[in-house]
Amino acid sequence: MSDVVERTLSALPGLLGQHEPGAGPGGPGRASATSRLGGLIRSITALSSKHEEEKLIQQELTNLKATVSAPATTLRLMKECMVRLIYCEMLGYESSFGYIHAIKLAQQGNLLEKRVGYLAVSLFLHENHELLLLLVNTVVKDLQSTNLVEVCMALTVVSQIFPREMIPAVLPLIEDKLQHSKEIIRRKAVQALYKFYLIAPNQVQHIHDKFRKALCDRDVGVMAASLHIYLQMIKENSSGYKDLTESFVTILKQVVGGKLPIDFNYHSVPAPWLQIQLLRILGLLGKDDPRTSELMYDVLDESLRRAEINHNITYAILFECVQTIYTIHPKPDLLEKAAKCIGKFVLSPKINLKYLGLKALTYVIQQDPNLALQHQMTIIECLDHPDPIIKRETLELLYRITNGQNVTVIVQKMLDYLKQSKEEYTIINLVSKIAELAEKYAPANEWFIQTMNAVFSIGGDVMHPDIPNNFLRLLAEGFDDEKEDEQLRLYAVQSYLGLLEEEDAIYPQKFLQVMSWVLGEYSYLINHEGDPEVIMTRLHKLLKKTFVTSETKAWIMAAITKIASLNRGSKTIDKLIQEFSTSLDTCMRQYAFELKHLCEDKDLMKNLLPRDASCNDMVVDASLSFLDGFVAEGLSRGAAPYKPHHQRQEEKLSQEKALNFEPYGLSLSSSMSSSGFTGRQSPTGLSLGSDMSGNSTEMGQKEMSSLKLDGVKKLWGKDGYLPKKESKTGKEDKLEAVPPGSTLGGNMVDHPLSEADQEVVSPSEEEKEKQRLASTLFVGLASDSAVSLMGKADTTTQKFKRKSKISETQNSEEAPSIQHDATLSFRPLPEAQSNDNENIQSTEHVRLRKSSLSSSEVLEASISFKRPQSLTEARLDAKLPDYRLSPSSLFADNNIEVFQPSQVIPSVVASKASLIPSLSEELANNPHSEAVELCSCDTLAVNLCKVWTDDCLLLVLFVANRSSSALKNVNLVFENSEHFKIVEGLSYHFPVIKAQSLESCQKSVQMEKNCMQEILVGSLNYHLEMETGLEFSVTLSLTDFIRPMKITTEDFGKLWLSFSNDVKQNVKMSPSQGSLSIALNTLQQKLKLHVVDIVGNEGLVACQLLPSVPCLLHCRTHAGMLALWLRSPCSALPDSLLYQCQKVMEET
Amino acid sequence: MSVHMQFMLLFSRQGKLRLQKWYVPLSDKEKKKITRELVQTVLARKPKMCSFLEWRDLKIVYKRYASLYFCCAIEDQDNELITLEIIHRYVELLDKYFGSVCELDIIFNFEKAYFILDEFLLGGEVQETSKKNVLKAIEQADLLQEEAETPRSVLEEIGLT
């Protein structure tokens, strides 16, 4: 790299006179600087002011515009114009008049001109640009060219920008290129398919086999290109590609072992880009999967070992390696090596490596807190590093090791950093972290309020709206200790009054809103020591400040109204009413009048604004039934009936339809339908904003609080570092934390070999200062050294532990897994309650089964759960921790995967004729699949039969007991899937399955989210001597949910015009399919479609996706191709169905 | 590879843009704003500082070669060091192609610099890591330039091997 870097240039203008840039040592194809472009560049460089430049470029653009639009302009000249246009655009001048000419040049020019045309297109247009459609024909033509250079250019442009909806036009051509004899063409074809995969994954689903071929290509470049696709696919669904792990491992082994052509070396390191890509893929595959991880330990070890040259590129590989090792299922000796490696980064004098060291530490710190201790002195140094990015990353690291003892120091460091940073993104990010830490670990009320004050002052109006919402909710809902709550509120009130006392201080709107709300709700707490008049005067003053927005004024008014309700007449109130009754701001005027009327009727006011009732439930008559009389009267006087917003919108749209946009197809209609959707989704009618003044803000607040109860995101494993146990009192902890020296010593004992330890030997003053900081920062980490990798269960040392509305015991004991259920229970009470119990009960079933309780106890336990808060719970509590803390129950997936369905021995099956599943007669009349075995073991076997009834998909599951004893309490549980909904609920309970007998259950399934094919996972749990679980999966495809739709040709015509989403594609027909009728027959049989009509070589076909989404097909045969045209009101359906059609046609 | 690049900018010490390649769709206004902010931020950095920057939700990786700054935007979880080497490989390619490249080569032949970039990085991903292969592809397309008058016969001879 040396000579490139070292060479310097003198100032540009001076050089331009003598130096002819094309005159270098024979570089190929250098353009002469005397060209027109050269002239332009030179004259621009000679100019001194931005203004002159602008004048010159505008002149140039005018000339160019005239030239490109003149009919006599040759393509050669056009090419030159394009280059100059690119230059003008780069300088920031718009030249859109030339875009169309760039497309023309790509279309008409010879190779050279075409090359520039394509380049200009790729630089000028983005993938949603409308002109891009005009490029499609050119691309199609060039892809079919016999000239390889043209094919390459077309593929290059397709890989960069291509209109999504036109993919079908080029897809077959590009697929063909995968078999091309030249590797560069194959490589670019793979790259183009990768692009398609990114923008329209459904369109390339059918060519997954070809990706596999590309992965095995004899050319390294082609194989490497296919890895892009694999990385992406594995990111989205790692379980689908586990079988490829060994292939990836083998490739990586070959690369690391130097088996690739020497061309791929980079600074004598073999194919580093390839290595990193593979490492990343392996990380994704091995994550949470011990068996897959096992396969890659060796190669990871080798990669670490081989990367030893001291060059950036080896560090890049090492970094990726470390990340992979910490991502996959851990192996101790690899972790040890990786940790050493991180040490190399952190201690490196090179700043880039140090940065990555910190980044790696941040990544691994949850798993390995000791590493932070080893490097504590380096971390401290980085905290004061002159480069802000190093500081920033250090804070990120500290954020992850925060606990109740070091929180004040860390938050202080973060606030210091924020004071220097002006960057909005940093502020938003850091402020949320501070708020989260403060809420989680606050050591004292004062500290908490002050920290939040800083958050609101700095975060101002850019911070996430959840922060003030969470804060207010925390204040309002309080914690377990009523006295604590009151103190916190009191302190907040005092603190805000202090802040408002300063005359000229300007606070962000959000902060003022928070203050107003708190003062309105809780200022009564200081009534014995302060005068409400003072508070009202301060709020009144705020109302007159110009920087206060009208939204904030509404909050302030609400606060004043609330305070007024608690006090008898006040001068400030009178003055305020007078002042704002004539305000030009209509909202303020309304508030003033409302306040006036309320003040006149104290009883009403007290009723309306009860003290400290922000958490009470409120009944709102959302149907506005009290207006019924008014409405009836209006109607009787001949008023038009009210139409909701969406109805009006629809009517408007259908009127517009009269103009008929249909022939324009794709883009127009789809944009129309999407606008229709947004209209429908917008909330209707009911506006709370104009409601009663005092309550409007309060109500909004309340709504938020009941909706978002799952609170602030918890970062994984953080609580794992808390050294405290719940039994310890806060006081003891604080005592521990106070003497810095002693804790430091304590830390060191655990790590006699740590780096920091050696530095301690001769401490200077500065060193001592750093060590003091270290001891406050890293306190609480040392005692954690024994923590297992799995982390601890949620032992809470939080000061502010949220009160939750469902019974306390349940909530805390089931912290990790049942959180989801907890959020559910905040729906309107009655039905939610029962639902909830069911959920909890079923979860409990599974969980209890894993524990080693005897079965009778289990039964009892599960019954007891049906009675919330029953006494038996206390007894359960004592038993639950046993398994709650064991890793297996927290990582249930790992646990289950151990159970491998063993193969059935045929002879055994034969002897158990009674166990052969058969459908009831009623069901057997419907179309259905053969019974398939899903899983089995010595005791049990599960068979599945799909029954396609007219209105749903029925899964009939047969559970056969092969053993000689009866099985009790067998539970069948499906995992929740985003794609499917099981109508009867996810689980099924078989109380008893007799020996050598068969039981069955039915589940009807609906497709919730459109997909081609997805897997529904379930498990069967039972208890026999020891707990056992069998895992199985059912593959459901779109066709399971497709049913024929029987309509007439006339209806078809009407429906066809009303659907806006359509897709067209040509599908090859094999000779055996010959005619249209045979093809249609195939579709009818395989996909359960209904053939409506056949006219000549055109066919009309209709079907519906259950429950009732129609999809229409128009088929036409043409020269051995079947042209399919699909339409539906659902946007994803035509795509998916087209894929199924393709598959069916290919199969036959 | 292993890096999904969002965009690449080349600019001079004076803050003049020399090359821009956007791999994510953005409006012109947005592009201008980003360019202005980034050029300012990068030029304000001191020489001994880290080559990486956090900027909005992206990571910026930059390096100065002579009077030119090469600046790439990647996602936070991407590998910064390998991005630095992507920049370096690109500089090597330019160097080899122009024969000790200097800023003027890129100013006056920026379309060539784009062609090279497109053979090396495609759609934000590393397309070809072999230096030889990239240059071969470029040279073969270039040869057409000299033989532009009789393209067909020559092309059939060349092919791309």
PDB file of N, CA and C in Angstrom, chain B residues 119-155:
ATOM      1  N   GLU B 119     -17.180  -3.531 -11.254  1.00  0.00           N
ATOM      2  CA  GLU B 119     -16.695  -4.905 -11.393  1.00  0.00           C
ATOM      3  C   GLU B 119     -16.268  -5.496 -10.055  1.00  0.00           C
ATOM      4  N   PHE B 120     -15.964  -4.613  -9.107  1.00  0.00           N
ATOM      5  CA  PHE B 120     -15.471  -5.063  -7.814  1.00  0.00           C
ATOM      6  C   PHE B 120     -16.618  -5.188  -6.798  1.00  0.00           C
ATOM      7  N   LEU B 121     -17.406  -4.137  -6.690  1.00  0.00           N
ATOM      8  CA  LEU B 121     -18.555  -4.140  -5.786  1.00  0.00           C
ATOM      9  C   LEU B 121     -19.809  -4.064  -6.625  1.00  0.00           C
ATOM     10  N   LEU B 122     -20.753  -4.958  -6.368  1.00  0.00           N
ATOM     11  CA  LEU B 122     -21.990  -4.919  -7.135  1.00  0.00           C
ATOM     12  C   LEU B 122     -23.162  -4.895  -6.164  1.00  0.00           C
ATOM     13  N   GLY B 123     -23.981  -3.870  -6.306  1.00  0.00           N
ATOM     14  CA  GLY B 123     -25.139  -3.759  -5.411  1.00  0.00           C
ATOM     15  C   GLY B 123     -24.736  -3.714  -3.947  1.00  0.00           C
ATOM     16  N   GLY B 124     -23.546  -3.199  -3.660  1.00  0.00           N
ATOM     17  CA  GLY B 124     -23.125  -3.063  -2.269  1.00  0.00           C
ATOM     18  C   GLY B 124     -22.407  -4.271  -1.700  1.00  0.00           C
ATOM     19  N   GLU B 125     -22.266  -5.311  -2.499  1.00  0.00           N
ATOM     20  CA  GLU B 125     -21.569  -6.505  -2.006  1.00  0.00           C
ATOM     21  C   GLU B 125     -20.303  -6.713  -2.843  1.00  0.00           C
ATOM     22  N   VAL B 126     -19.297  -7.309  -2.235  1.00  0.00           N
ATOM     23  CA  VAL B 126     -18.093  -7.618  -2.988  1.00  0.00           C
ATOM     24  C   VAL B 126     -18.428  -8.675  -4.025  1.00  0.00           C
ATOM     25  N   GLN B 127     -18.138  -8.356  -5.267  1.00  0.00           N
ATOM     26  CA  GLN B 127     -18.494  -9.266  -6.337  1.00  0.00           C
ATOM     27  C   GLN B 127     -17.339 -10.195  -6.683  1.00  0.00           C
ATOM     28  N   GLU B 128     -16.172  -9.608  -6.803  1.00  0.00           N
ATOM     29  CA  GLU B 128     -15.033 -10.410  -7.237  1.00  0.00           C
ATOM     30  C   GLU B 128     -13.835  -9.995  -6.395  1.00  0.00           C
ATOM     31  N   THR B 129     -13.189 -10.957  -5.766  1.00  0.00           N
ATOM     32  CA  THR B 129     -12.085 -10.573  -4.893  1.00  0.00           C
ATOM     33  C   THR B 129     -10.736 -10.792  -5.543  1.00  0.00           C
ATOM     34  N   SER B 130     -10.725 -11.433  -6.682  1.00  0.00           N
ATOM     35  CA  SER B 130      -9.444 -11.631  -7.354  1.00  0.00           C
ATOM     36  C   SER B 130      -9.112 -10.402  -8.186  1.00  0.00           C
ATOM     37  N   LYS B 131      -7.989  -9.792  -7.866  1.00  0.00           N
ATOM     38  CA  LYS B 131      -7.568  -8.575  -8.553  1.00  0.00           C
ATOM     39  C   LYS B 131      -7.436  -8.840 -10.040  1.00  0.00           C
ATOM     40  N   LYS B 132      -6.883 -10.006 -10.346  1.00  0.00           N
ATOM     41  CA  LYS B 132      -6.650 -10.348 -11.753  1.00  0.00           C
ATOM     42  C   LYS B 132      -7.963 -10.382 -12.526  1.00  0.00           C
ATOM     43  N   ASN B 133      -8.961 -11.023 -11.940  1.00  0.00           N
ATOM     44  CA  ASN B 133     -10.240 -11.160 -12.636  1.00  0.00           C
ATOM     45  C   ASN B 133     -10.921  -9.822 -12.874  1.00  0.00           C
ATOM     46  N   VAL B 134     -10.865  -8.938 -11.890  1.00  0.00           N
ATOM     47  CA  VAL B 134     -11.509  -7.630 -12.050  1.00  0.00           C
ATOM     48  C   VAL B 134     -10.867  -6.887 -13.210  1.00  0.00           C
ATOM     49  N   LEU B 135      -9.547  -6.853 -13.191  1.00  0.00           N
ATOM     50  CA  LEU B 135      -8.860  -6.078 -14.221  1.00  0.00           C
ATOM     51  C   LEU B 135      -9.048  -6.699 -15.594  1.00  0.00           C
ATOM     52  N   LYS B 136      -9.114  -8.031 -15.627  1.00  0.00           N
ATOM     53  CA  LYS B 136      -9.319  -8.699 -16.909  1.00  0.00           C
ATOM     54  C   LYS B 136     -10.658  -8.276 -17.503  1.00  0.00           C
ATOM     55  N   ALA B 137     -11.674  -8.257 -16.666  1.00  0.00           N
ATOM     56  CA  ALA B 137     -13.000  -7.867 -17.165  1.00  0.00           C
ATOM     57  C   ALA B 137     -12.985  -6.445 -17.699  1.00  0.00           C
ATOM     58  N   ILE B 138     -12.327  -5.557 -16.970  1.00  0.00           N
ATOM     59  CA  ILE B 138     -12.267  -4.154 -17.400  1.00  0.00           C
ATOM     60  C   ILE B 138     -11.478  -4.025 -18.697  1.00  0.00           C
ATOM     61  N   GLU B 139     -10.329  -4.669 -18.731  1.00  0.00           N
ATOM     62  CA  GLU B 139      -9.482  -4.516 -19.916  1.00  0.00           C
ATOM     63  C   GLU B 139     -10.192  -5.032 -21.155  1.00  0.00           C
ATOM     64  N   GLN B 140     -10.920  -6.111 -20.980  1.00  0.00           N
ATOM     65  CA  GLN B 140     -11.579  -6.649 -22.159  1.00  0.00           C
ATOM     66  C   GLN B 140     -12.663  -5.720 -22.670  1.00  0.00           C
ATOM     67  N   ALA B 141     -13.357  -5.072 -21.746  1.00  0.00           N
ATOM     68  CA  ALA B 141     -14.354  -4.097 -22.190  1.00  0.00           C
ATOM     69  C   ALA B 141     -13.666  -2.895 -22.816  1.00  0.00           C
ATOM     70  N   ASP B 142     -12.506  -2.551 -22.279  1.00  0.00           N
ATOM     71  CA  ASP B 142     -11.756  -1.406 -22.801  1.00  0.00           C
ATOM     72  C   ASP B 142     -11.246  -1.634 -24.217  1.00  0.00           C
ATOM     73  N   LEU B 143     -10.815  -2.873 -24.465  1.00  0.00           N
ATOM     74  CA  LEU B 143     -10.263  -3.195 -25.778  1.00  0.00           C
ATOM     75  C   LEU B 143     -11.237  -2.794 -26.885  1.00  0.00           C
ATOM     76  N   LEU B 144     -12.512  -2.897 -26.544  1.00  0.00           N
ATOM     77  CA  LEU B 144     -13.534  -2.554 -27.522  1.00  0.00           C
ATOM     78  C   LEU B 144     -13.359  -1.114 -27.966  1.00  0.00           C
ATOM     79  N   GLN B 145     -12.940  -0.303 -27.037  1.00  0.00           N
ATOM     80  CA  GLN B 145     -12.798   1.107 -27.320  1.00  0.00           C
ATOM     81  C   GLN B 145     -11.879   1.325 -28.507  1.00  0.00           C
ATOM     82  N   GLU B 146     -10.756   0.650 -28.478  1.00  0.00           N
ATOM     83  CA  GLU B 146      -9.788   0.844 -29.549  1.00  0.00           C
ATOM     84  C   GLU B 146     -10.290   0.276 -30.871  1.00  0.00           C
ATOM     85  N   GLU B 147     -11.062  -0.776 -30.773  1.00  0.00           N
ATOM     86  CA  GLU B 147     -11.511  -1.433 -31.998  1.00  0.00           C
ATOM     87  C   GLU B 147     -12.964  -1.063 -32.316  1.00  0.00           C
ATOM     88  N   ALA B 148     -13.377   0.075 -31.810  1.00  0.00           N
ATOM     89  CA  ALA B 148     -14.798   0.400 -31.898  1.00  0.00           C
ATOM     90  C   ALA B 148     -15.347   0.359 -33.319  1.00  0.00           C
ATOM     91  N   GLU B 149     -14.507   0.644 -34.274  1.00  0.00           N
ATOM     92  CA  GLU B 149     -15.001   0.721 -35.644  1.00  0.00           C
ATOM     93  C   GLU B 149     -15.454  -0.647 -36.171  1.00  0.00           C
ATOM     94  N   THR B 150     -14.714  -1.692 -35.839  1.00  0.00           N
ATOM     95  CA  THR B 150     -15.092  -3.025 -36.333  1.00  0.00           C
ATOM     96  C   THR B 150     -15.410  -3.933 -35.148  1.00  0.00           C
ATOM     97  N   PRO B 151     -16.479  -3.659 -34.457  1.00  0.00           N
ATOM     98  CA  PRO B 151     -16.708  -4.364 -33.198  1.00  0.00           C
ATOM     99  C   PRO B 151     -16.964  -5.861 -33.350  1.00  0.00           C
ATOM    100  N   ARG B 152     -17.772  -6.234 -34.303  1.00  0.00           N
ATOM    101  CA  ARG B 152     -18.230  -7.618 -34.323  1.00  0.00           C
ATOM    102  C   ARG B 152     -17.113  -8.643 -34.411  1.00  0.00           C
ATOM    103  N   SER B 153     -16.286  -8.496 -35.450  1.00  0.00           N
ATOM    104  CA  SER B 153     -15.284  -9.536 -35.678  1.00  0.00           C
ATOM    105  C   SER B 153     -14.341  -9.666 -34.489  1.00  0.00           C
ATOM    106  N   VAL B 154     -13.976  -8.507 -33.955  1.00  0.00           N
ATOM    107  CA  VAL B 154     -13.036  -8.553 -32.838  1.00  0.00           C
ATOM    108  C   VAL B 154     -13.688  -9.231 -31.632  1.00  0.00           C
ATOM    109  N   LEU B 155     -14.908  -8.865 -31.393  1.00  0.00           N
ATOM    110  CA  LEU B 155     -15.588  -9.391 -30.212  1.00  0.00           C
ATOM    111  C   LEU B 155     -15.640 -10.900 -30.208  1.00  0.00           C
TER     112      LEU B 155
END
